[in-house]
mmCIF file of C-alpha atoms in Angstrom:
data_model
loop_
_atom_site.group_PDB
_atom_site.id
_atom_site.type_symbol
_atom_site.label_atom_id
_atom_site.label_comp_id
_atom_site.label_asym_id
_atom_site.label_seq_id
_atom_site.Cartn_x
_atom_site.Cartn_y
_atom_site.Cartn_z
ATOM 1 C CA GLY A 1 39.340 79.084 29.689
ATOM 2 C CA GLY A 2 37.351 81.352 33.084
ATOM 3 C CA HIS A 3 37.352 78.548 35.408
ATOM 4 C CA LYS A 4 41.153 78.044 34.430
ATOM 5 C CA GLY A 5 41.832 81.454 35.143
ATOM 6 C CA GLN A 6 39.735 81.878 37.825
ATOM 7 C CA TYR A 7 41.597 78.594 39.400
ATOM 8 C CA GLN A 8 44.865 80.134 38.775
ATOM 9 C CA THR A 9 44.026 83.181 40.506
ATOM 10 C CA GLU A 10 43.230 81.594 43.602
ATOM 11 C CA LYS A 11 45.826 79.445 43.905
ATOM 12 C CA MET A 12 48.496 82.387 43.591
ATOM 13 C CA ALA A 13 46.147 84.169 46.783
ATOM 14 C CA LEU A 14 46.837 81.411 48.038
ATOM 15 C CA ARG A 15 50.164 81.355 47.850
ATOM 16 C CA THR A 16 50.949 85.163 48.773
ATOM 17 C CA VAL A 17 48.606 83.638 51.971
ATOM 18 C CA LEU A 18 51.245 81.047 53.153
ATOM 19 C CA CYS A 19 53.694 82.760 52.662
ATOM 20 C CA VAL A 20 52.719 86.073 55.029
ATOM 21 C CA LEU A 21 52.234 83.599 57.442
ATOM 22 C CA ALA A 22 55.230 82.108 57.637
ATOM 23 C CA LEU A 23 57.009 85.506 57.931
ATOM 24 C CA VAL A 24 54.703 87.076 60.494
ATOM 25 C CA ALA A 25 54.134 83.995 62.715
ATOM 26 C CA PRO A 26 56.344 84.691 65.479
ATOM 27 C CA ALA A 27 57.684 83.161 68.042
ATOM 28 C CA ILE A 28 55.826 85.902 70.575
ATOM 29 C CA ALA A 29 52.262 85.595 70.571
ATOM 30 C CA PHE A 30 50.035 88.539 71.152
ATOM 31 C CA THR A 31 46.542 87.649 72.270
ATOM 32 C CA SER A 32 44.218 90.507 73.475
ATOM 33 C CA SER A 33 41.074 89.580 75.959
ATOM 34 C CA THR A 34 38.940 92.217 77.853
ATOM 35 C CA ASN A 35 41.647 95.412 75.775
ATOM 36 C CA ARG A 36 44.871 93.199 78.279
ATOM 37 C CA LEU A 37 47.499 92.194 75.435
ATOM 38 C CA THR A 38 48.902 89.016 77.111
ATOM 39 C CA VAL A 39 52.430 88.043 76.512
ATOM 40 C CA VAL A 40 53.640 84.204 75.805
ATOM 41 C CA SER A 41 56.524 83.142 75.206
ATOM 42 C CA ARG A 42 59.016 80.182 74.360
ATOM 43 C CA THR A 43 60.209 78.093 77.032
ATOM 44 C CA ASN A 44 64.310 79.613 77.847
ATOM 45 C CA ALA A 45 66.507 76.047 76.692
ATOM 46 C CA PRO A 46 69.640 75.577 76.871
ATOM 47 C CA SER A 47 71.825 77.727 75.050
ATOM 48 C CA THR A 48 74.382 76.415 72.690
ATOM 49 C CA MET A 49 76.111 78.440 71.363
ATOM 50 C CA THR A 50 79.782 79.091 71.912
ATOM 51 C CA MET A 51 82.989 80.591 70.931
ATOM 52 C CA LYS A 52 85.483 80.306 68.593
ATOM 53 C CA LEU A 53 88.904 80.409 70.031
ATOM 54 C CA TYR A 54 91.877 80.795 67.201
ATOM 55 C CA ASP A 55 94.459 79.013 69.857
ATOM 56 C CA TRP A 56 95.086 75.634 68.776
ATOM 57 C CA LYS A 57 96.030 74.847 71.830
ATOM 58 C CA ARG A 58 93.218 75.822 73.592
ATOM 59 C CA ARG A 59 90.528 74.265 70.961
ATOM 60 C CA GLU A 60 92.310 70.222 70.837
ATOM 61 C CA ALA A 61 92.486 70.676 74.913
ATOM 62 C CA ASN A 62 88.861 69.775 75.223
ATOM 63 C CA GLU A 63 87.486 72.883 77.514
ATOM 64 C CA ASP A 64 84.598 73.777 77.146
ATOM 65 C CA TYR A 65 83.482 77.145 75.972
ATOM 66 C CA SER A 66 80.050 78.052 75.971
ATOM 67 C CA VAL A 67 78.459 80.502 77.156
ATOM 68 C CA GLU A 68 76.542 79.260 80.441
ATOM 69 C CA SER A 69 80.105 78.024 81.745
ATOM 70 C CA GLY A 70 81.612 81.264 81.158
ATOM 71 C CA ILE A 71 82.134 82.051 84.373
ATOM 72 C CA PHE A 72 85.788 83.433 85.294
ATOM 73 C CA THR A 73 87.126 82.324 88.763
ATOM 74 C CA LEU A 74 90.872 82.713 90.078
ATOM 75 C CA ASP A 75 91.783 79.584 89.345
ATOM 76 C CA ASN A 76 90.614 78.785 85.195
ATOM 77 C CA LEU A 77 91.698 82.342 84.547
ATOM 78 C CA GLN A 78 94.003 82.368 81.171
ATOM 79 C CA GLY A 79 95.601 84.880 78.952
ATOM 80 C CA ALA A 80 94.028 85.694 75.737
ATOM 81 C CA PRO A 81 95.429 83.647 72.462
ATOM 82 C CA GLY A 82 98.225 85.212 71.574
ATOM 83 C CA ALA A 83 99.272 87.792 74.138
ATOM 84 C CA TYR A 84 102.317 85.790 75.295
ATOM 85 C CA LYS A 85 104.829 84.976 72.574
ATOM 86 C CA ARG A 86 108.014 82.446 72.775
ATOM 87 C CA LYS A 87 111.212 84.355 72.909
ATOM 88 C CA THR A 88 113.009 84.557 69.822
ATOM 89 C CA ARG A 89 116.116 82.693 70.366
ATOM 90 C CA LYS A 90 119.335 85.064 68.048
ATOM 91 C CA GLY A 91 121.509 84.298 65.934
ATOM 92 C CA ARG A 92 120.903 80.188 66.414
ATOM 93 C CA GLY A 93 120.882 79.544 61.978
ATOM 94 C CA ILE A 94 119.395 80.949 59.890
ATOM 95 C CA ALA A 95 116.454 78.596 60.218
ATOM 96 C CA ALA A 96 115.409 79.916 63.809
ATOM 97 C CA GLY A 97 114.619 83.098 61.884
ATOM 98 C CA GLN A 98 116.744 85.978 63.418
ATOM 99 C CA GLY A 99 120.055 83.656 62.778
ATOM 100 C CA ALA A 100 123.622 85.481 60.721
ATOM 101 C CA THR A 101 122.843 89.274 61.591
ATOM 102 C CA CYS A 102 120.056 88.788 64.021
ATOM 103 C CA GLY A 103 117.766 91.612 62.401
ATOM 104 C CA PHE A 104 120.373 94.325 62.326
ATOM 105 C CA GLY A 105 121.271 93.814 59.224
ATOM 106 C CA MET A 106 124.847 93.893 57.254
ATOM 107 C CA ARG A 107 126.087 97.428 57.341
ATOM 108 C CA GLY A 108 126.039 100.768 59.341
ATOM 109 C CA GLN A 109 126.277 101.935 62.417
ATOM 110 C CA LYS A 110 122.950 99.723 64.178
ATOM 111 C CA SER A 111 124.535 96.729 63.213
ATOM 112 C CA ARG A 112 127.984 97.545 65.399
ATOM 113 C CA ALA A 113 128.832 96.047 68.717
ATOM 114 C CA GLY A 114 128.378 98.123 71.647
ATOM 115 C CA ARG A 115 126.060 101.883 71.866
ATOM 116 C CA PRO A 116 125.615 103.353 68.524
ATOM 117 C CA THR A 117 125.233 107.004 69.794
ATOM 118 C CA ARG A 118 124.162 108.653 73.123
ATOM 119 C CA PRO A 119 121.300 108.941 75.083
ATOM 120 C CA GLY A 120 119.593 111.729 73.756
ATOM 121 C CA SER A 121 121.770 111.819 69.785
ATOM 122 C CA GLU A 122 119.351 112.930 67.086
ATOM 123 C CA GLY A 123 121.617 111.946 64.244
ATOM 124 C CA GLY A 124 123.002 115.492 63.740
ATOM 125 C CA GLN A 125 120.490 117.656 64.887
ATOM 126 C CA THR A 126 120.583 120.477 67.024
ATOM 127 C CA ALA A 127 119.712 117.805 70.623
ATOM 128 C CA LEU A 128 116.990 118.723 72.401
ATOM 129 C CA TYR A 129 118.567 119.212 75.384
ATOM 130 C CA ARG A 130 120.600 121.268 73.228
ATOM 131 C CA ARG A 131 117.093 123.512 71.906
ATOM 132 C CA LEU A 132 115.956 124.401 75.117
ATOM 133 C CA PRO A 133 116.900 127.519 77.461
ATOM 134 C CA LYS A 134 119.303 126.866 79.725
ATOM 135 C CA TYR A 135 118.312 127.771 83.455
ATOM 136 C CA VAL A 136 118.849 131.278 84.512
ATOM 137 C CA GLY A 137 121.369 131.903 87.610
ATOM 138 C CA LYS A 138 124.761 130.310 88.160
ATOM 139 C CA PRO A 139 125.408 127.590 89.725
ATOM 140 C CA MET A 140 125.721 128.658 92.958
ATOM 141 C CA GLY A 141 123.215 131.832 92.238
ATOM 142 C CA PRO A 142 119.941 132.729 92.343
ATOM 143 C CA GLY A 143 117.976 129.636 90.990
ATOM 144 C CA HIS A 144 120.521 127.704 92.890
ATOM 145 C CA THR A 145 120.388 128.291 96.760
ATOM 146 C CA HIS A 146 119.034 124.643 97.673
ATOM 147 C CA THR A 147 122.059 123.560 99.880
ATOM 148 C CA GLN A 148 122.130 119.885 100.855
ATOM 149 C CA TYR A 149 122.986 118.796 104.888
ATOM 150 C CA ASN A 150 124.446 115.926 105.931
ATOM 151 C CA LEU A 151 121.102 115.527 108.649
ATOM 152 C CA ILE A 152 121.275 114.866 112.223
ATOM 153 C CA LYS A 153 118.270 113.956 114.105
ATOM 154 C CA LEU A 154 118.242 115.045 118.153
ATOM 155 C CA GLU A 155 116.822 112.018 119.174
ATOM 156 C CA GLU A 156 120.963 110.883 118.512
ATOM 157 C CA LEU A 157 122.006 113.692 120.896
ATOM 158 C CA ASN A 158 120.636 111.579 123.642
ATOM 159 C CA GLY A 159 123.428 109.119 124.582
ATOM 160 C CA CYS A 160 126.277 112.500 125.419
ATOM 161 C CA ASP A 161 127.208 113.165 128.625
ATOM 162 C CA GLU A 162 125.655 116.470 130.636
ATOM 163 C CA GLY A 163 127.213 119.742 129.358
ATOM 164 C CA ALA A 164 129.294 118.617 126.861
ATOM 165 C CA THR A 165 130.493 119.596 123.509
ATOM 166 C CA VAL A 166 128.423 117.690 120.387
ATOM 167 C CA SER A 167 130.205 118.071 116.704
ATOM 168 C CA PHE A 168 129.381 115.533 113.873
ATOM 169 C CA ASP A 169 133.293 114.462 114.633
ATOM 170 C CA SER A 170 132.714 113.096 118.177
ATOM 171 C CA LEU A 171 129.406 111.471 117.503
ATOM 172 C CA PHE A 172 131.361 109.978 114.869
ATOM 173 C CA GLU A 173 134.212 108.548 117.170
ATOM 174 C CA ALA A 174 131.361 107.506 119.185
ATOM 175 C CA GLY A 175 129.193 105.271 117.720
ATOM 176 C CA SER A 176 126.688 107.434 117.314
ATOM 177 C CA ILE A 177 126.269 107.604 113.349
ATOM 178 C CA THR A 178 127.630 106.715 110.649
ATOM 179 C CA LYS A 179 129.201 108.449 108.156
ATOM 180 C CA SER A 180 128.271 110.789 105.700
ATOM 181 C CA LYS A 181 129.383 111.949 102.052
ATOM 182 C CA GLN A 182 128.131 115.389 102.924
ATOM 183 C CA LYS A 183 130.892 117.543 104.073
ATOM 184 C CA ILE A 184 128.359 120.170 106.387
ATOM 185 C CA HIS A 185 125.745 118.954 108.774
ATOM 186 C CA LYS A 186 122.010 120.194 110.178
ATOM 187 C CA VAL A 187 120.235 119.535 113.271
ATOM 188 C CA VAL A 188 116.628 118.476 112.744
ATOM 189 C CA GLY A 189 113.938 118.035 115.470
ATOM 190 C CA GLY A 190 110.823 116.300 115.421
ATOM 191 C CA THR A 191 112.249 113.470 118.002
ATOM 192 C CA GLU A 192 112.535 113.097 121.433
ATOM 193 C CA PHE A 193 114.692 114.848 122.996
ATOM 194 C CA SER A 194 116.482 114.442 126.660
ATOM 195 C CA ALA A 195 120.133 115.458 127.324
ATOM 196 C CA LYS A 196 120.956 118.412 129.189
ATOM 197 C CA LYS A 197 123.046 121.700 128.908
ATOM 198 C CA LEU A 198 124.431 120.735 125.350
ATOM 199 C CA THR A 199 126.834 123.235 123.584
ATOM 200 C CA VAL A 200 126.258 121.671 119.861
ATOM 201 C CA GLN A 201 128.042 122.659 116.711
ATOM 202 C CA ALA A 202 126.776 122.169 113.268
ATOM 203 C CA HIS A 203 126.353 124.102 110.572
ATOM 204 C CA ALA A 204 122.200 124.449 110.004
ATOM 205 C CA PHE A 205 119.679 124.166 112.341
ATOM 206 C CA THR A 206 115.970 123.992 112.344
ATOM 207 C CA ALA A 207 114.197 126.134 114.532
ATOM 208 C CA SER A 208 112.537 123.326 116.418
ATOM 209 C CA ALA A 209 115.518 121.615 117.096
ATOM 210 C CA ARG A 210 117.396 125.531 118.219
ATOM 211 C CA GLU A 211 113.635 125.342 120.394
ATOM 212 C CA ALA A 212 114.441 122.108 121.817
ATOM 213 C CA ILE A 213 118.599 122.084 122.609
ATOM 214 C CA GLU A 214 118.249 125.895 124.112
ATOM 215 C CA GLY A 215 115.208 125.197 126.256
ATOM 216 C CA ALA A 216 117.345 121.860 128.382
ATOM 217 C CA GLY A 217 119.914 124.669 128.908
ATOM 218 C CA GLY A 218 122.002 123.665 125.436
ATOM 219 C CA ALA A 219 123.281 126.721 123.379
ATOM 220 C CA CYS A 220 123.528 126.015 119.348
ATOM 221 C CA VAL A 221 126.956 126.854 117.653
ATOM 222 C CA THR A 222 126.803 127.550 113.737
ATOM 223 C CA LEU A 223 129.665 127.227 112.176
ATOM 224 C CA SER A 224 131.269 128.342 108.895
ATOM 225 C CA LYS A 225 130.585 126.558 106.078
ATOM 226 C CA THR A 226 134.127 126.656 104.905
ATOM 227 C CA THR A 227 136.421 126.850 107.189
ATOM 228 C CA ASN A 228 133.875 124.946 109.704
ATOM 229 C CA LEU A 229 134.972 127.442 112.299
ATOM 230 C CA PRO A 230 132.028 129.313 114.643
ATOM 231 C CA VAL A 231 130.101 131.879 113.025
ATOM 232 C CA ALA A 232 131.246 134.516 115.481
ATOM 233 C CA ALA A 233 134.494 133.356 116.276
ATOM 234 C CA GLU A 234 135.144 134.519 111.847
#
């Protein structure tokens, strides 16, 4: 009886040692010699890891999607699976998925032809553009002083004769400028000016344009925005 118990004890101890060795045996072994730690690693075998594709068309194309071949270049870039969907063909029967009412339902304002609501509508609730405060001031009063002019460049005056009187109408008849939506005109600088002794009539002048015209022996005549007459003559 004693020998049998000792045999079972040794058997269990051997089994325990084997289990411990199976768990402890690593891929990287550490050996110590002369108080130094030497690391022995496994050989770098080529990986066989592949990426799972969720697009059946790409899977059936027999493409190589291993990690080693995963180098993206301009000739192998593709959209992610599901990034591109087929166009939905509406009104082509129930089997197409969007037949009959085409997804708009059978009744209601949003199922009718044409645009159902105007932009900004909130279904009866006071719209946002009506809840916000208005811009302070009259349309032509304080806060609304920006005036839109038709701009006449100095270089468009270079073709005029010396000592001539120039306005928008005369420049338009001569073909130097094109027609304008604005009824008032402003002469602006910033370009080369070579005409001499011109009398330029406009509704406004920039400081650089006035300096260039008067520096060449000319004159700047400011016109009224309402009567188109020289301001000094009113």
